Tab-separated table of C-alpha atoms (C1' of nucleotides) in Angstrom:
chain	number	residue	atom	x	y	z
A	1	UNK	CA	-6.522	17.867	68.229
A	2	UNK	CA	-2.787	17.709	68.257
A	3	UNK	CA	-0.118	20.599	68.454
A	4	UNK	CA	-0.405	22.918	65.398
A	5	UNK	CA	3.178	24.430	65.966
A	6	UNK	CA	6.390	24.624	68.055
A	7	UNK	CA	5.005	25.238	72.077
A	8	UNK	CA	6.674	26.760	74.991
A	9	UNK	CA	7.228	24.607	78.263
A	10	UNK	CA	6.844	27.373	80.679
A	11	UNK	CA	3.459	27.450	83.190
A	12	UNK	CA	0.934	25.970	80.989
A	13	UNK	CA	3.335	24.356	78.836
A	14	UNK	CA	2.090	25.069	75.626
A	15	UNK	CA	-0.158	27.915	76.245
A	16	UNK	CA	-0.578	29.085	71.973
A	17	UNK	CA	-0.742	25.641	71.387
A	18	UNK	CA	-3.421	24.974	73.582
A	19	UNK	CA	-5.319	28.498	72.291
A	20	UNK	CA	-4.884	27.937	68.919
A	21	UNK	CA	-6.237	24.382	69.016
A	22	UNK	CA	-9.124	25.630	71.577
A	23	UNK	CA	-9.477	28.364	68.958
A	24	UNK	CA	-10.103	26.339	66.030
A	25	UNK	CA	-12.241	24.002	67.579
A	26	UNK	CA	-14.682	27.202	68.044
A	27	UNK	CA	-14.084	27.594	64.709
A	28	UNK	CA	-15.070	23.767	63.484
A	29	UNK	CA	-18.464	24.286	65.906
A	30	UNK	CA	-19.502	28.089	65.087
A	31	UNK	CA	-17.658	30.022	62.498
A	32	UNK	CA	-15.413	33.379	62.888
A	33	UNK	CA	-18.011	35.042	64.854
A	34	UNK	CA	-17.533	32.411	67.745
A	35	UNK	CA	-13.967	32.395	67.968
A	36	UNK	CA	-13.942	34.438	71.274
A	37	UNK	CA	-10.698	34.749	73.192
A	38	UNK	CA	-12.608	34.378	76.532
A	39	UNK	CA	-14.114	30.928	75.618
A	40	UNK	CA	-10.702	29.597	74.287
A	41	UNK	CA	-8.971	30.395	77.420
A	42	UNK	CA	-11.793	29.037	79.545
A	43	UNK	CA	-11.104	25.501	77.509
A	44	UNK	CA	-7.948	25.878	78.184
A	45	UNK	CA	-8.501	26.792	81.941
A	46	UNK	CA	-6.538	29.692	81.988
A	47	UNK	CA	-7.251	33.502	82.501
A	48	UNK	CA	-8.882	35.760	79.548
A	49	UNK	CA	-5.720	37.862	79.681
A	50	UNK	CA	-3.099	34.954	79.446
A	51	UNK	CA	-4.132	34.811	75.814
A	52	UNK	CA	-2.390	38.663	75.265
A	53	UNK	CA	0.806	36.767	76.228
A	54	UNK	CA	0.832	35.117	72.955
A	55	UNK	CA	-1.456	36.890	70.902
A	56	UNK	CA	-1.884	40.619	70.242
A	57	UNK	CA	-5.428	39.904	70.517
A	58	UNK	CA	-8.399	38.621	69.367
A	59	UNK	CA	-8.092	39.397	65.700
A	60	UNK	CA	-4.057	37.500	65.821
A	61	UNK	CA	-6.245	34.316	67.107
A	62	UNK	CA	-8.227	34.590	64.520
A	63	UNK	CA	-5.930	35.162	61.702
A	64	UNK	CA	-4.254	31.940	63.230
A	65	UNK	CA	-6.971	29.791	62.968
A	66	UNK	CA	-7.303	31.125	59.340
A	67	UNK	CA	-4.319	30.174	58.414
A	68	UNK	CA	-4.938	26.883	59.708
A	69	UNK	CA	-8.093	26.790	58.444
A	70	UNK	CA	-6.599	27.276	54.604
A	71	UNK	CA	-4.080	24.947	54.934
A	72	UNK	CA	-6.998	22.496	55.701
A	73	UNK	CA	-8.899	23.255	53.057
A	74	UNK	CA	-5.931	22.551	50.228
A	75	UNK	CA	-5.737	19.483	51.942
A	76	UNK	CA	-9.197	18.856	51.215
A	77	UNK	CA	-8.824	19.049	48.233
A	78	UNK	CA	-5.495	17.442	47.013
A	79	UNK	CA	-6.687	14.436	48.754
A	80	UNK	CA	-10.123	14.800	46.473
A	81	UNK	CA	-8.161	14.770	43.485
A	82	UNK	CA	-5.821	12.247	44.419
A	83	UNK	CA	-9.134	9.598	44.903
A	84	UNK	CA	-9.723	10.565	41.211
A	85	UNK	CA	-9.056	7.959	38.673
A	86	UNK	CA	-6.341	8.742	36.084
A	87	UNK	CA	-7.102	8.975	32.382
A	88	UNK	CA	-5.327	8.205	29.478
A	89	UNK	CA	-6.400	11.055	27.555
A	90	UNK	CA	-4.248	13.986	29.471
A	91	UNK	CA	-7.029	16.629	28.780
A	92	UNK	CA	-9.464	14.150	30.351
A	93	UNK	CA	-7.435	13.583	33.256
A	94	UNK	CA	-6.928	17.295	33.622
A	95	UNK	CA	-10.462	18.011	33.616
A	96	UNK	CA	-11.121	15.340	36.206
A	97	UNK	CA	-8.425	16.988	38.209
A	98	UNK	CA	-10.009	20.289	38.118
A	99	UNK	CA	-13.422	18.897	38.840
A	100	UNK	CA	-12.060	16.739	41.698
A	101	UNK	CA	-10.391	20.145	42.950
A	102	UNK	CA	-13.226	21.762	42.711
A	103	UNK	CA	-15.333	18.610	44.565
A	104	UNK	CA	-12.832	18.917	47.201
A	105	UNK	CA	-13.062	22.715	47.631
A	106	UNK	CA	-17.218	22.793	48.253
A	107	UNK	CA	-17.086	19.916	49.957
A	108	UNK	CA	-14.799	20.710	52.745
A	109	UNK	CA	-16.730	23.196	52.936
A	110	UNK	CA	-20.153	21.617	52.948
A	111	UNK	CA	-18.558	19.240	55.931
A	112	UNK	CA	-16.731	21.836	57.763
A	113	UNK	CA	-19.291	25.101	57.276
A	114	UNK	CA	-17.656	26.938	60.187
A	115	UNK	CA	-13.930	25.999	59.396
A	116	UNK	CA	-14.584	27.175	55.865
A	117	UNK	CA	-15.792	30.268	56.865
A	118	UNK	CA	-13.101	31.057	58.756
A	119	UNK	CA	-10.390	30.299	56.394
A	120	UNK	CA	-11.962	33.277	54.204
A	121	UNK	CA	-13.815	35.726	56.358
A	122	UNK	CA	-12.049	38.644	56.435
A	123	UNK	CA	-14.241	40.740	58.825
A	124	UNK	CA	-12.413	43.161	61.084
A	125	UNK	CA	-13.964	42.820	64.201
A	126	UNK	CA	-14.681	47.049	64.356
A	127	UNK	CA	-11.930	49.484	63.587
A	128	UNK	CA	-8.995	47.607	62.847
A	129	UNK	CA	-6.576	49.168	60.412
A	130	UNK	CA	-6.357	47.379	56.233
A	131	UNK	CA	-3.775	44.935	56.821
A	132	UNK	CA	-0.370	45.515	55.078
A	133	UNK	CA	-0.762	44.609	51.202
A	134	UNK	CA	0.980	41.867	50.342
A	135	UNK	CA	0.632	39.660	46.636
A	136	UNK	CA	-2.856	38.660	46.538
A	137	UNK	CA	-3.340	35.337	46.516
A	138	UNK	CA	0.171	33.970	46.762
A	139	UNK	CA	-0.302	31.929	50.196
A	140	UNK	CA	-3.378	30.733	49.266
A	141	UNK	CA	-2.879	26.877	48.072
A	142	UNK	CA	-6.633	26.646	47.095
A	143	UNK	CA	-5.969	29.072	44.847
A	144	UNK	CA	-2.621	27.810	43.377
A	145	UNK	CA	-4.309	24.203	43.349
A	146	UNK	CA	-7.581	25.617	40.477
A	147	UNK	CA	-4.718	28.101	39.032
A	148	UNK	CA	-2.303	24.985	38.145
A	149	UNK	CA	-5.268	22.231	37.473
A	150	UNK	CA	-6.807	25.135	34.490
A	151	UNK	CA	-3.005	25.865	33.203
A	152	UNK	CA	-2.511	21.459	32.657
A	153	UNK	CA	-6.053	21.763	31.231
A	154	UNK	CA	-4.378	23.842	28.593
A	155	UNK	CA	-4.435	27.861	27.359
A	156	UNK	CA	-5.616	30.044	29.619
A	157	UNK	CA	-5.149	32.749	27.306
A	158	UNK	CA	-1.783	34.155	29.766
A	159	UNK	CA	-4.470	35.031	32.252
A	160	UNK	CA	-3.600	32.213	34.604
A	161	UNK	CA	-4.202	34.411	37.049
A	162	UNK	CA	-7.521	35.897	35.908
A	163	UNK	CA	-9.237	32.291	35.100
A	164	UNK	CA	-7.740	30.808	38.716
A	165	UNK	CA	-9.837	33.265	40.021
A	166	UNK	CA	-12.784	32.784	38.405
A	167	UNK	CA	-13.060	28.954	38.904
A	168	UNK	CA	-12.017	30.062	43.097
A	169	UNK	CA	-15.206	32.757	42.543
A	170	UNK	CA	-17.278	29.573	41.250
A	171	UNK	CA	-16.763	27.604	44.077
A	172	UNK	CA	-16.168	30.158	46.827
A	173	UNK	CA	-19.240	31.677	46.076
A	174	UNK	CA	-21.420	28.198	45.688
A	175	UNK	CA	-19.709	27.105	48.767
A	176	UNK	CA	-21.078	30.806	50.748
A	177	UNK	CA	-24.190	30.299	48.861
A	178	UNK	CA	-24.763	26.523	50.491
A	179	UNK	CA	-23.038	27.917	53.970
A	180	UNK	CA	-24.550	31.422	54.769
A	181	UNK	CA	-26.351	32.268	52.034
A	182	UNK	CA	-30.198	31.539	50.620
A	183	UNK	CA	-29.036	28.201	49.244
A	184	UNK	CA	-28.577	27.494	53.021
A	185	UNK	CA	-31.328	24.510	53.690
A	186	UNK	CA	-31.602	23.282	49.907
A	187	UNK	CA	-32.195	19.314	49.754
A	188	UNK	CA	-29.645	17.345	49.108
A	189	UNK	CA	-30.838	16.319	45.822
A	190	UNK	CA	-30.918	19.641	44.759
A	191	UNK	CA	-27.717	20.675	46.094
A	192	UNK	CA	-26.147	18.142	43.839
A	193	UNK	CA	-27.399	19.630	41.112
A	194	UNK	CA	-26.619	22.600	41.675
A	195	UNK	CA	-22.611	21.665	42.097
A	196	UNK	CA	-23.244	19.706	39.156
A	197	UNK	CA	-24.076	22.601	37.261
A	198	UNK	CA	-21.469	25.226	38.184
A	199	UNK	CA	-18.649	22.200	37.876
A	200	UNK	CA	-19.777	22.154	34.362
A	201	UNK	CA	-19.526	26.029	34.067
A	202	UNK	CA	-15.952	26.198	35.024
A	203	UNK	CA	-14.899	22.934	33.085
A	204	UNK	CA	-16.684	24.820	29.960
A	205	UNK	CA	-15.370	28.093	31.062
A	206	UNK	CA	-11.910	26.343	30.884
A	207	UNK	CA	-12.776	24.991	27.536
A	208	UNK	CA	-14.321	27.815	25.720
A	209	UNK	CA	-11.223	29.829	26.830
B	1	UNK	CA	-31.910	59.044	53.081
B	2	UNK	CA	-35.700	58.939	52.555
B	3	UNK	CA	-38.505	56.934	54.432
B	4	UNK	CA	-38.294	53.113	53.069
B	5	UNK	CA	-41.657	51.933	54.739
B	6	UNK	CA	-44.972	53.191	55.884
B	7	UNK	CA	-43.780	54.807	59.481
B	8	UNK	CA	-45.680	55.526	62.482
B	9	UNK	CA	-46.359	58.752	64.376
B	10	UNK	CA	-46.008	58.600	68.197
B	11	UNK	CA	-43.502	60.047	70.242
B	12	UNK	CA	-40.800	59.949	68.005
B	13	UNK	CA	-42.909	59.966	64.901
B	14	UNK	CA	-41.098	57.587	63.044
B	15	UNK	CA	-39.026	55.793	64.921
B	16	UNK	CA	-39.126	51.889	63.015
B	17	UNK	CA	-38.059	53.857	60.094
B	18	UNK	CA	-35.153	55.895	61.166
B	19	UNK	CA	-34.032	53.477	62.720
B	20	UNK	CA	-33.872	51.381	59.495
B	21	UNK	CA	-32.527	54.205	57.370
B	22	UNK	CA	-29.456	54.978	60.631
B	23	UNK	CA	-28.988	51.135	60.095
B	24	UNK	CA	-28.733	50.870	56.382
B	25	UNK	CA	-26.284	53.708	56.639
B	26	UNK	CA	-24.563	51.890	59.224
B	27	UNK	CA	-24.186	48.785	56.832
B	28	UNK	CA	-23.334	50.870	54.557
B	29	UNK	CA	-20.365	52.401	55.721
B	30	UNK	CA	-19.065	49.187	57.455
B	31	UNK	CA	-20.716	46.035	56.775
B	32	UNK	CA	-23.524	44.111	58.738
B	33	UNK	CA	-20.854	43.864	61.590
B	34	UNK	CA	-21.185	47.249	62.350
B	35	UNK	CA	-24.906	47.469	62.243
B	36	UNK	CA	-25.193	47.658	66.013
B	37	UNK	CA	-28.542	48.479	68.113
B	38	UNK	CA	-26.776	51.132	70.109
B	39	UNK	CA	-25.336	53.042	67.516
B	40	UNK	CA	-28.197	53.181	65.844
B	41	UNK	CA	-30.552	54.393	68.377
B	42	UNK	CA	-27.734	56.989	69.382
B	43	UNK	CA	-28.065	58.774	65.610
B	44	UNK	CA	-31.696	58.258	65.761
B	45	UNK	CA	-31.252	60.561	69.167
B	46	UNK	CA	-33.391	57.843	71.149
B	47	UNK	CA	-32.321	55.400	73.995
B	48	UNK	CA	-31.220	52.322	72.801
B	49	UNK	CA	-33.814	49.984	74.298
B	50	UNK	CA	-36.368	51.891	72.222
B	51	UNK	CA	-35.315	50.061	69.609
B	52	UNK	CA	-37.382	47.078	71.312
B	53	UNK	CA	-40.819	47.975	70.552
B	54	UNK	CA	-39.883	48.126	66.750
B	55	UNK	CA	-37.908	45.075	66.172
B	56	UNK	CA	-37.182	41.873	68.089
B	57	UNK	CA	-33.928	43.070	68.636
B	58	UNK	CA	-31.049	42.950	66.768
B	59	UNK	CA	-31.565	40.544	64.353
B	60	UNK	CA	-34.289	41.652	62.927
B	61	UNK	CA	-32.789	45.167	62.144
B	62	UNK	CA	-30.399	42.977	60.170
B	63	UNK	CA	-32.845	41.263	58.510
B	64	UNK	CA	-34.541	44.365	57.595
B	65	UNK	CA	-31.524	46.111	56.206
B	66	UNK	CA	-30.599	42.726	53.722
B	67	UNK	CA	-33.897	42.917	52.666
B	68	UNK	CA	-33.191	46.375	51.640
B	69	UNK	CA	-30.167	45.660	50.419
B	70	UNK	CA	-31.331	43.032	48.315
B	71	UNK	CA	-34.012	45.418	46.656
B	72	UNK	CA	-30.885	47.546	45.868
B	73	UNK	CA	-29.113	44.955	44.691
B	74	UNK	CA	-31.497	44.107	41.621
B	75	UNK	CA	-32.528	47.491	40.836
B	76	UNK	CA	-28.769	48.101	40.347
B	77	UNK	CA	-28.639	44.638	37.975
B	78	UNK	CA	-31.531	46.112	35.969
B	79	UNK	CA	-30.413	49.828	35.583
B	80	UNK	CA	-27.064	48.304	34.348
B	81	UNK	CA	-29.454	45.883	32.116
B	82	UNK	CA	-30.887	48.693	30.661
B	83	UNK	CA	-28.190	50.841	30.160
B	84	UNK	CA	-26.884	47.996	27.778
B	85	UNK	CA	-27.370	48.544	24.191
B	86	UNK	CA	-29.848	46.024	22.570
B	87	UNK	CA	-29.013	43.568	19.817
B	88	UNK	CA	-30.870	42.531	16.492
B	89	UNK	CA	-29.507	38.865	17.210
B	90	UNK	CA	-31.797	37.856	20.342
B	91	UNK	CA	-29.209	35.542	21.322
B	92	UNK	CA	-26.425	37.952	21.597
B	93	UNK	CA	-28.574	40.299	22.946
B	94	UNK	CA	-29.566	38.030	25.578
B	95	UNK	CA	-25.889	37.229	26.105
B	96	UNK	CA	-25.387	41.008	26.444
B	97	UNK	CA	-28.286	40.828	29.029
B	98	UNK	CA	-26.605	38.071	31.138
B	99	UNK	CA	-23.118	40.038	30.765
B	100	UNK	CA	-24.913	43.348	32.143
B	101	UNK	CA	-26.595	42.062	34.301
B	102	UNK	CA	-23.492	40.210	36.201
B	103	UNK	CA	-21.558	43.300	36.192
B	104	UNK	CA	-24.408	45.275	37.667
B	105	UNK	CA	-23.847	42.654	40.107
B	106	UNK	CA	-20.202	42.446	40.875
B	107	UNK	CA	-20.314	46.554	40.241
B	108	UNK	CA	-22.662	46.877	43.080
B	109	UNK	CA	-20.590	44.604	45.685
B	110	UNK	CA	-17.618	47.065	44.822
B	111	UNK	CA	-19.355	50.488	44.894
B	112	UNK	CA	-21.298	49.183	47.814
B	113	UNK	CA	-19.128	46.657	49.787
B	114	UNK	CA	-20.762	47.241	53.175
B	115	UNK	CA	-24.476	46.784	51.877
B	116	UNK	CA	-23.514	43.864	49.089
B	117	UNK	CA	-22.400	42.081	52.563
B	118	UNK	CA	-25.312	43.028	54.271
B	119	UNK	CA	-27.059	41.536	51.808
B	120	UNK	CA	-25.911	38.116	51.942
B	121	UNK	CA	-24.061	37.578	55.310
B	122	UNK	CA	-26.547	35.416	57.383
B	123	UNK	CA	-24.357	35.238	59.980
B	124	UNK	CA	-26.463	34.573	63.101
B	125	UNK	CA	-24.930	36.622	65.864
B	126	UNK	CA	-24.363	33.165	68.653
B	127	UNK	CA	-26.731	31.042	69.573
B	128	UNK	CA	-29.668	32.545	67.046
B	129	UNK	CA	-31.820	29.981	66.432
B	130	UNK	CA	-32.355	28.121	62.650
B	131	UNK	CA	-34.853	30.246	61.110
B	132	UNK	CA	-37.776	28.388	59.407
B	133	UNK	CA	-37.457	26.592	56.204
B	134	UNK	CA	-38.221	29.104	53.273
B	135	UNK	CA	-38.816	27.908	49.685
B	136	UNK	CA	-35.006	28.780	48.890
B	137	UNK	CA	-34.058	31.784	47.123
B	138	UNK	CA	-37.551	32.693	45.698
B	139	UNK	CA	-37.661	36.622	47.487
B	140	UNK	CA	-34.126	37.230	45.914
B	141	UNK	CA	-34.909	39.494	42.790
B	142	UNK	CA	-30.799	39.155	42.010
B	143	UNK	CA	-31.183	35.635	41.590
B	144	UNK	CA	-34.416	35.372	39.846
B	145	UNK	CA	-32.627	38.077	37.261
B	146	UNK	CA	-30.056	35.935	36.754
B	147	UNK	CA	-32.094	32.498	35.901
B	148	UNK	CA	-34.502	34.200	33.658
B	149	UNK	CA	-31.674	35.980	31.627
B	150	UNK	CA	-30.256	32.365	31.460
B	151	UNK	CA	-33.398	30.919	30.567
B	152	UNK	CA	-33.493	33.707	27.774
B	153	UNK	CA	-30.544	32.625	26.407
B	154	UNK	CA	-31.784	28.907	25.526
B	155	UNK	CA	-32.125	25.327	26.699
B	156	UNK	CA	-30.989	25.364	30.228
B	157	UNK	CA	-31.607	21.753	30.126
B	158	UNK	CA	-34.407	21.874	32.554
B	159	UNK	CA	-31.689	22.884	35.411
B	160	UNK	CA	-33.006	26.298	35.094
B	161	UNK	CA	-32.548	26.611	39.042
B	162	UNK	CA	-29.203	25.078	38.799
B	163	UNK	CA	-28.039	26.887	35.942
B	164	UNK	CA	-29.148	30.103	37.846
B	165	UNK	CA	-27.385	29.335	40.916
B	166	UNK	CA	-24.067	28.458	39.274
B	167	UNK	CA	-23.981	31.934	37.589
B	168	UNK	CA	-24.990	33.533	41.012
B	169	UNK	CA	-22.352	31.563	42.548
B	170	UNK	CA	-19.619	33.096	40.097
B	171	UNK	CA	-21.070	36.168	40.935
B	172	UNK	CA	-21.100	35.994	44.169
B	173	UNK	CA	-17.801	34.472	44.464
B	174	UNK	CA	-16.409	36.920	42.858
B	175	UNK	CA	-17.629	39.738	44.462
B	176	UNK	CA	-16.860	38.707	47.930
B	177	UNK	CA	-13.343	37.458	46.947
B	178	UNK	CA	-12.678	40.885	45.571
B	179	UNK	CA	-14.568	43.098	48.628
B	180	UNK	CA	-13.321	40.831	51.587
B	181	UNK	CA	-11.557	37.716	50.403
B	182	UNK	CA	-8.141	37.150	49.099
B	183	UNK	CA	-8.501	39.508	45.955
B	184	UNK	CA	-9.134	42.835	47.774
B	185	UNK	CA	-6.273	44.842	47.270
B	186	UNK	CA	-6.384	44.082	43.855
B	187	UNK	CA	-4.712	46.452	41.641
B	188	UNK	CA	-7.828	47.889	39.360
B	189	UNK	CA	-6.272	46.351	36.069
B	190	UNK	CA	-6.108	42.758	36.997
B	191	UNK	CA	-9.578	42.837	38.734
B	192	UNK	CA	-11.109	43.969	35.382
B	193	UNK	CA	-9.254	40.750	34.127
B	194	UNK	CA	-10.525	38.936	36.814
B	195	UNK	CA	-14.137	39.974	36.021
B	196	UNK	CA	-13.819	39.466	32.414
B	197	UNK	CA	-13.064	36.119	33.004
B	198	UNK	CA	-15.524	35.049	35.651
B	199	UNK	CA	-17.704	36.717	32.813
B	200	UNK	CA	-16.626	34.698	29.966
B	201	UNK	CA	-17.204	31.743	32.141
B	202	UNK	CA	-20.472	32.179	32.770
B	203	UNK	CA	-21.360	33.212	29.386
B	204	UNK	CA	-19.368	29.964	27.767
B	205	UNK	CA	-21.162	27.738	30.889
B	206	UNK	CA	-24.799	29.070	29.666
B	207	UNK	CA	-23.705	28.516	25.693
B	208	UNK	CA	-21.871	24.705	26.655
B	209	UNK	CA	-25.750	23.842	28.561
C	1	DC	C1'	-64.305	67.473	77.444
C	2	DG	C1'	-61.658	64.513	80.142
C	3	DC	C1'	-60.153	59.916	81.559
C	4	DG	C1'	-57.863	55.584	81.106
C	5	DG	C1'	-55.471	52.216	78.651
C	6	DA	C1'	-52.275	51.183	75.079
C	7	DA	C1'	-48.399	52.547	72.511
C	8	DT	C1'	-43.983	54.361	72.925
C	9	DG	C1'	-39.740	55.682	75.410
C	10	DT	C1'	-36.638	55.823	79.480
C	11	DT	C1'	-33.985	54.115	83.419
C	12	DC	C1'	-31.795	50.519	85.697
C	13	DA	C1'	-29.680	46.152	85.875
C	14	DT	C1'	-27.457	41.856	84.148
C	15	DG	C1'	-24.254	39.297	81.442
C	16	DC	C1'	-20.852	38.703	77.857
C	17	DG	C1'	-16.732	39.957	75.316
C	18	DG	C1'	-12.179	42.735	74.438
C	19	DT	C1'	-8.558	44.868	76.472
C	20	DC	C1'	-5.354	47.319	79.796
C	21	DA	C1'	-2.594	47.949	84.122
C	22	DA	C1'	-0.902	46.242	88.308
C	23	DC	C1'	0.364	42.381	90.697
C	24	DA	C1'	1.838	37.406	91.555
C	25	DT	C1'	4.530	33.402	90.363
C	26	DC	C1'	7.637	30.444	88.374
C	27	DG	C1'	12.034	28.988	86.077
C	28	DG	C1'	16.490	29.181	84.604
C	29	DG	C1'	20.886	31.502	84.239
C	30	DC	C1'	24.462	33.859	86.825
D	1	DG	C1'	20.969	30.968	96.146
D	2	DC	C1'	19.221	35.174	94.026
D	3	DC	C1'	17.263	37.953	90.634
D	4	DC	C1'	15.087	39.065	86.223
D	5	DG	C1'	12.053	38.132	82.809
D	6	DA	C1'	8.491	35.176	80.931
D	7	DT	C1'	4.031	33.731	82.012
D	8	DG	C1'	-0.444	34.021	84.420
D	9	DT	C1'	-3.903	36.235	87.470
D	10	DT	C1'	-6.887	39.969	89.422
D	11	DG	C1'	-9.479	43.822	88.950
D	12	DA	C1'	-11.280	47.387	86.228
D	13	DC	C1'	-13.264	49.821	82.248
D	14	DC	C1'	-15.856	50.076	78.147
D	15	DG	C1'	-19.306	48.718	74.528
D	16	DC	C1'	-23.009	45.783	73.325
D	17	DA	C1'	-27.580	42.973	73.711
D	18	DT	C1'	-31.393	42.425	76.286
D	19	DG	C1'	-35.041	42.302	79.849
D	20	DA	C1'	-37.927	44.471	83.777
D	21	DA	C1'	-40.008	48.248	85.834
D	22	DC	C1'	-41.369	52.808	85.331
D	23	DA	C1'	-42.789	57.253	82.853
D	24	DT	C1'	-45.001	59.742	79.218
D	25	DT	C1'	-47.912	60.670	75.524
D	26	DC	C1'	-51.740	59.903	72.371
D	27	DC	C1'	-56.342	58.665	71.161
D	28	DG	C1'	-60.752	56.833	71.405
D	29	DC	C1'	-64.681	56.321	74.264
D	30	DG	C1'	-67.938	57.753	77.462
DNA sequence: CGCGGAATGTTCATGCGGTCAACATCGGGC
DNA sequence: GCCCGATGTTGACCGCATGAACATTCCGCG
């Protein structure tokens, strides 16, 4: 795994480099839950508490490997729809895009289970105070990706907003459902018909709007 | 909270069982993270290794409070079901059905954010092993609501599983977007946009089938 | 009625993880 | 060349899960 971000040069070298790249390997093998400052920094061969030089703790780790995580994901899935084939028909193109999008989406996270998880699970690991609120979904590329791709497929009724999130609630929740939840451990044929089916309810959901 | 199985009567009297109930009020009040052997046993007034001649441990208190959840779950789909007002048209009435009973759903997750993740977070707490293959989501009265309200409302194309799991996927989606995901923090107003939509979706993906 | 085993709880101990405070070390600027 | 601050390390404390050994209580059987 190479650097994530700008390093220091001092003992280590690159210390939160090292961490965060230790960090979201923990990630890729065992979801949120795994992420454990004492493993990273064992990878890393340094001391539990040299992490707290860089991060304010466990939950900063985690929110970095998030972010990561995220930023992962929307690559997923641009590079999904760019393997789509064109159309001449622009509302056919734009529904391929969305359905390429939303290809991409469940099937990074189908291929990277824990990674997925931990771009979205927002547990609090016990006590810790609500975050600062900030605009909802802004940072969230996923997001902006299935806003934009239902706004080219046409009126969305001024509720870009609103009908972004319910394609992101199709997937997300499909994705969970495959993941973590009792669709866990459904074959393969099956699965594929079940993507099938809620790809169609968004594209129609996108239509009937 | 009231007894939720048939208890014993030893020592304690009814240990299994209060220990259930201190745990569902644990999920309750902070998700399954929080639903932690010691705690529990502390309310319960009992030493926390009692805990071990009533479940395997932690996991299976978990398992025990989804499965309660779950039951809580669908009876809150169907009391919203029923609340609904019927229809002469048996389509649109089973439309209304579908409607009602995915904002049962999505109501839950928000009245009850710590159960609703209980429910559904299968989060194995390190190293756990696989559990057994189960036929997939046959014990989960939510879903089974869901695909027979779809299958009410016409030709699901033989995909009745599919169809069903695409709704539940919106569903679910959405409620874990809006409890823990991205969409917390929602000002009220936009998430009843935001559930109106993921509503019309699923209605317009049952009617494109 | 009373005894003995099984069911139920308790105490003690181990290991892991998060986090803090005090201490050691290194590196670069003055 | 020295000193301060950035970076790591040690040691300690706390909560949690879990297992082993021990204590207590109940209940059925003789």
């Amino acid at each position: 795994m190479a650097g994530i971000s700008g390093g220091k040069n001092y003992h280590h070298g690159d210390l939160r480099n090292a961490l965060v790249c230790a960090a979201v390997d923990l990630a890729t093998e065992g979801g949120p839950e795994r992420v454990v400052l004492r493993e990273a920094a064992r990878r890393v061969g340094v001391s539990p508490t040299a992490a707290y030089r860089h991060f304010d703790g466990r939950g900063e780790l985690l929110r970095t490997v998030r972010a990561h995580a995220r930023t992962r994901l929307a690559d997923a899935m641009e590079r999904a729809a760019a393997r789509e084939p064109g159309a001449d028909d622009p509302v056919l193109a734009a529904e391929r895009r969305l359905g390429a999008l939303c290809r991409g989406y469940v099937g990074f996270a189908v291929e990277h289970p824990g990674l997925y998880r931990a771009a979205f699970q927002t547990v609090r690991p016990t006590g810790t105070p609500v975050p600062a609120a900030r605009p909802p979904e802004a940072e969230i590329r996923a997001f902006a990706l299935l806003a934009e791709a239902l706004e080219a497929l046409g009126r969305t009724g001024g509720r870009r907003c609103a009908a972004g999130a319910a394609a992101w609630s199709a997937v997300h929740g499909l994705s969970l459902l495959l993941l973590e939840g009792p669709l866990r451990r459904l074959p393969a044929q099956r699965r594929d018909d079940v993507v099938a089916a809620t790809l169609a309810m968004v594209v129609a959901g996108a239509r009937a709007r």
